[in-house]
PDB file of C-alpha atoms in Angstrom:
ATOM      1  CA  UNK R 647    -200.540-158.112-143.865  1.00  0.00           C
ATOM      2  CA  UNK R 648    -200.733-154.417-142.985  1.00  0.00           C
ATOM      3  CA  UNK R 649    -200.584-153.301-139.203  1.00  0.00           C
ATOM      4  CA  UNK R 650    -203.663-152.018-137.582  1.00  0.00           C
ATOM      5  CA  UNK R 651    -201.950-148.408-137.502  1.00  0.00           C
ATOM      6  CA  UNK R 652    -201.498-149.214-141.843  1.00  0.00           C
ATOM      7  CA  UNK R 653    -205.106-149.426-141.598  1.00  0.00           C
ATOM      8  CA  UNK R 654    -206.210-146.801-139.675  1.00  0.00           C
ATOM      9  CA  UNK R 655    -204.185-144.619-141.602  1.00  0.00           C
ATOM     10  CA  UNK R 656    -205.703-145.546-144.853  1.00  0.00           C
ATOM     11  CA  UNK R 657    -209.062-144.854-143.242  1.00  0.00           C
ATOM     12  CA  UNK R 658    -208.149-141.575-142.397  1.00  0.00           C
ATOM     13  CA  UNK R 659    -206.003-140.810-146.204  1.00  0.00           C
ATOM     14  CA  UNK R 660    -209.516-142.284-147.787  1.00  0.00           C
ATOM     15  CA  UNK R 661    -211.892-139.816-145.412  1.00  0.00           C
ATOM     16  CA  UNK R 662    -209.626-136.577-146.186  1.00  0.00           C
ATOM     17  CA  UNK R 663    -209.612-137.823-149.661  1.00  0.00           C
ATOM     18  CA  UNK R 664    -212.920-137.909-149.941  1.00  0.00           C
ATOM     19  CA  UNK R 665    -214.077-134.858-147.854  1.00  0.00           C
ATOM     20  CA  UNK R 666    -212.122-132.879-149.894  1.00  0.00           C
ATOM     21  CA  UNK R 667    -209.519-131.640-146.674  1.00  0.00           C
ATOM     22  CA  UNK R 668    -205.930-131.311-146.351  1.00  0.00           C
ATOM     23  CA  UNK R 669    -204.038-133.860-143.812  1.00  0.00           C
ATOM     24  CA  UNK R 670    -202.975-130.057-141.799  1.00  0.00           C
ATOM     25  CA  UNK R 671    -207.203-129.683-141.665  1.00  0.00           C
ATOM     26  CA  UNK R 672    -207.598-132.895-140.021  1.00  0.00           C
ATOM     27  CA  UNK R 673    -204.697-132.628-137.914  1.00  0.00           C
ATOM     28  CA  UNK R 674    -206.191-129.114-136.019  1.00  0.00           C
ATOM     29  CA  UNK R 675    -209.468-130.958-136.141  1.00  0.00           C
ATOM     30  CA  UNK R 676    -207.547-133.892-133.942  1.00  0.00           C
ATOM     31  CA  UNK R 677    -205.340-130.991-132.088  1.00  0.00           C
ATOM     32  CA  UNK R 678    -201.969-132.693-133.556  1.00  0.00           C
ATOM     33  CA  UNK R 679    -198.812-131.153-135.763  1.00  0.00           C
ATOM     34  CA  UNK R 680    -198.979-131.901-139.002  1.00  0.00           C
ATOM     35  CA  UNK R 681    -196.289-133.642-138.672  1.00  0.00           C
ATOM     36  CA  UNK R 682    -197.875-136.447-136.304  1.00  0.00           C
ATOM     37  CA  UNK R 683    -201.096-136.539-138.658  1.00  0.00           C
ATOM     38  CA  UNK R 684    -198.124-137.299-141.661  1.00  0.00           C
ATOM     39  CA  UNK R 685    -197.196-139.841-139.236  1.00  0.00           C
ATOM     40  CA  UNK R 686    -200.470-141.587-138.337  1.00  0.00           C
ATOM     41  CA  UNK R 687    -201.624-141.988-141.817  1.00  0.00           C
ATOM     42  CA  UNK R 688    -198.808-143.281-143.218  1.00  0.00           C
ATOM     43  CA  UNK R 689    -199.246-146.316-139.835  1.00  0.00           C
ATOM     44  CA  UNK R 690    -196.125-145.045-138.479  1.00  0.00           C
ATOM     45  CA  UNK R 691    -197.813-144.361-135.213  1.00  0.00           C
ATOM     46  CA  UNK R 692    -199.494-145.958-132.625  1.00  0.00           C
ATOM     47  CA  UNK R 693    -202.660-144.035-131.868  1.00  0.00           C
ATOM     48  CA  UNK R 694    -204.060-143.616-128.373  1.00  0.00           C
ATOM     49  CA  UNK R 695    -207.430-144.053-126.976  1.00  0.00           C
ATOM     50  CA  UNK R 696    -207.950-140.285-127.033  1.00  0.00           C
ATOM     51  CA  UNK R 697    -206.836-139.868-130.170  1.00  0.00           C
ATOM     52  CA  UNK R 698    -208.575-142.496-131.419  1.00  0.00           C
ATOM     53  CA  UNK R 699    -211.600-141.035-130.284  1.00  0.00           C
ATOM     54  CA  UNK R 700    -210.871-137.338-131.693  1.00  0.00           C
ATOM     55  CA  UNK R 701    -210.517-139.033-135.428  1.00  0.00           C
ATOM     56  CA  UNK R 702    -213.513-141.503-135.292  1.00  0.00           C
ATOM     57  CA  UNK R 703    -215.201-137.917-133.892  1.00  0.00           C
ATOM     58  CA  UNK R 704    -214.070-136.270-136.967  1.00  0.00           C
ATOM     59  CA  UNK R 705    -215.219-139.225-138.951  1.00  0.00           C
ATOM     60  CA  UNK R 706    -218.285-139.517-137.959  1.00  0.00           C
ATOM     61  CA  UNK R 707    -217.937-142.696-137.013  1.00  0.00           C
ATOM     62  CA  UNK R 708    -217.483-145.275-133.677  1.00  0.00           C
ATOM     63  CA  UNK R 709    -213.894-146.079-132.578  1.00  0.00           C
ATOM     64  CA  UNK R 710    -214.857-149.820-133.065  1.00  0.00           C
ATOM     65  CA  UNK R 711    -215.674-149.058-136.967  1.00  0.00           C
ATOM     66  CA  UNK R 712    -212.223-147.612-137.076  1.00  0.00           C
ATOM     67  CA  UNK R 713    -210.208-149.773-135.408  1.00  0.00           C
ATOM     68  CA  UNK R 714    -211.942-153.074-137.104  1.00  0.00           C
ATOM     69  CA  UNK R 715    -209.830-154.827-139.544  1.00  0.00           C
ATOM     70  CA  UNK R 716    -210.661-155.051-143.075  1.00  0.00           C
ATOM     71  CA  UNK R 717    -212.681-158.189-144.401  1.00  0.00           C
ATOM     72  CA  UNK R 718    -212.128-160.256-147.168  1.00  0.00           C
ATOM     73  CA  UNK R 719    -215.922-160.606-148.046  1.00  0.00           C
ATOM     74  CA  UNK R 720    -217.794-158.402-150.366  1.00  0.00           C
ATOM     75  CA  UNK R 721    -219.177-155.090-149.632  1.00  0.00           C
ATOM     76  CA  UNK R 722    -222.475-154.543-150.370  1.00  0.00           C
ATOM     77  CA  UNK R 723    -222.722-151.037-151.931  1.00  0.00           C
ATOM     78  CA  UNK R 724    -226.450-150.897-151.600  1.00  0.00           C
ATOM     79  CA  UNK R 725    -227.893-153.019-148.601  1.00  0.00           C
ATOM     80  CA  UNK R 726    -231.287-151.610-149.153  1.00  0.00           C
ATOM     81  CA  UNK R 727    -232.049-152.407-153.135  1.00  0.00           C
ATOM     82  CA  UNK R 728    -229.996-156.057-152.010  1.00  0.00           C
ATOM     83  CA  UNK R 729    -232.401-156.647-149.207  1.00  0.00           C
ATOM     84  CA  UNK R 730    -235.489-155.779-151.252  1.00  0.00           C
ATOM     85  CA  UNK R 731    -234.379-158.268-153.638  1.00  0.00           C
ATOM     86  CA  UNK R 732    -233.675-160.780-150.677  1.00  0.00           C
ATOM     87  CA  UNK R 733    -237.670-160.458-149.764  1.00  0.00           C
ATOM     88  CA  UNK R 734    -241.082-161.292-150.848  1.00  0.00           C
ATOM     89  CA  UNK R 735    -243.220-159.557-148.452  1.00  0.00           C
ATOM     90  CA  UNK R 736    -244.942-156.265-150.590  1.00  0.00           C
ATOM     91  CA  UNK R 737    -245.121-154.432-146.811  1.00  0.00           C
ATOM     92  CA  UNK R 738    -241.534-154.973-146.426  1.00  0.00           C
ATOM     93  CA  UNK R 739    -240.632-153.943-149.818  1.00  0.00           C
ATOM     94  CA  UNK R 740    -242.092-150.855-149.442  1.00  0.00           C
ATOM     95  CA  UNK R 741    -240.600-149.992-145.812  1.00  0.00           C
ATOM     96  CA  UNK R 742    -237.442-150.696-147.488  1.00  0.00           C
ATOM     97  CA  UNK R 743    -238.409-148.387-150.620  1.00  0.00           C
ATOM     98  CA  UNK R 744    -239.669-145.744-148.168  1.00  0.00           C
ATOM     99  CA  UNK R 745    -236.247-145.760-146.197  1.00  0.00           C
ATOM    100  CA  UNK R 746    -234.575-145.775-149.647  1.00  0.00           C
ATOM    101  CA  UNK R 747    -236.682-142.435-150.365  1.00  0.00           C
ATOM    102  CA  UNK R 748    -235.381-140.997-146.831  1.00  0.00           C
ATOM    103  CA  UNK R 749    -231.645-141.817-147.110  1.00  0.00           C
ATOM    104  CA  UNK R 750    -231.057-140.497-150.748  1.00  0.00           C
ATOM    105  CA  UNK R 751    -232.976-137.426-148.932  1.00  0.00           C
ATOM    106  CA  UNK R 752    -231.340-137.396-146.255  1.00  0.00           C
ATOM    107  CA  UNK R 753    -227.790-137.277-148.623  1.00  0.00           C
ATOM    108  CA  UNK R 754    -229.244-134.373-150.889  1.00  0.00           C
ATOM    109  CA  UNK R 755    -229.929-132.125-147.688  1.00  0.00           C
ATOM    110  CA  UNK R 756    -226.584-132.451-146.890  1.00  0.00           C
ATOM    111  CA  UNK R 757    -225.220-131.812-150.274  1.00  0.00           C
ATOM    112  CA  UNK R 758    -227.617-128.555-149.986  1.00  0.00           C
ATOM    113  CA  UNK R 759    -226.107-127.589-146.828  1.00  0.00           C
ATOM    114  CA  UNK R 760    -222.596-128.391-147.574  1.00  0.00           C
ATOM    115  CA  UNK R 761    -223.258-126.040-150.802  1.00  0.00           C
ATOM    116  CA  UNK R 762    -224.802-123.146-148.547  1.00  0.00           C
ATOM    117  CA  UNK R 763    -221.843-123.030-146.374  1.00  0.00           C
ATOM    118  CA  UNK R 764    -219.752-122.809-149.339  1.00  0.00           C
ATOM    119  CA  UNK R 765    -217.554-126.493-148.492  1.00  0.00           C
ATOM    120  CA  UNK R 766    -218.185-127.939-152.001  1.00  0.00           C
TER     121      UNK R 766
END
């Protein structure tokens, strides 16, 4: 079983990964060397509150979403189309549809604005 440090440091691999950034980016982002970013995603580092803080910051996320251990269960890609299938009630169905409407909005403006600033 991995360490909570192992896991963190995925986290972090998976979000530059994905945000298309280098491990130095994130590091100056955190205010650490490269060298102790190399370090705490590869779990050979124990992270301090502060620092935890900084990354789940950068993350865009809560320190209690970072630091919580990986489940075994599945992951529900989308909770929204799996709830409206979960539920009979037509109003319900179509708050759900409506906030379906507003998140893949919501993730389209950002696209838009990631693509203005010139980050894609």
């Amino acid at each position: 079983m991995k360490t909570i440090f192992e896991e963190i440091g995925e986290k972090i691999s998976d979000f530059i990964e994905k945000n298309n950034m280098s491990q130095q980016d994130f590091a100056n982002r955190i205010n650490v060397s490269k060298q102790v970013m190399s370090k705490i995603t590869n779990g050979q580092k124990a992270t301090n509150i502060e620092e935890l803080q900084k990354i789940a910051d950068v993350m865009n996320t809560t320190v209690d979403e970072l630091i919580k251990r990986k489940s075994r269960t599945n992951v529900i890609e989308e909770p929204i189309l799996f709830m409206m299938e979960k539920t009979n009630n037509t109003k319900i169905r179509q708050h759900l549809q409506y906030l379906d409407f507003v998140m893949d909005e919501m993730i389209e403006l950002e696209e838009l604005s990631k693509a203005t600033r010139g980050e894609n």
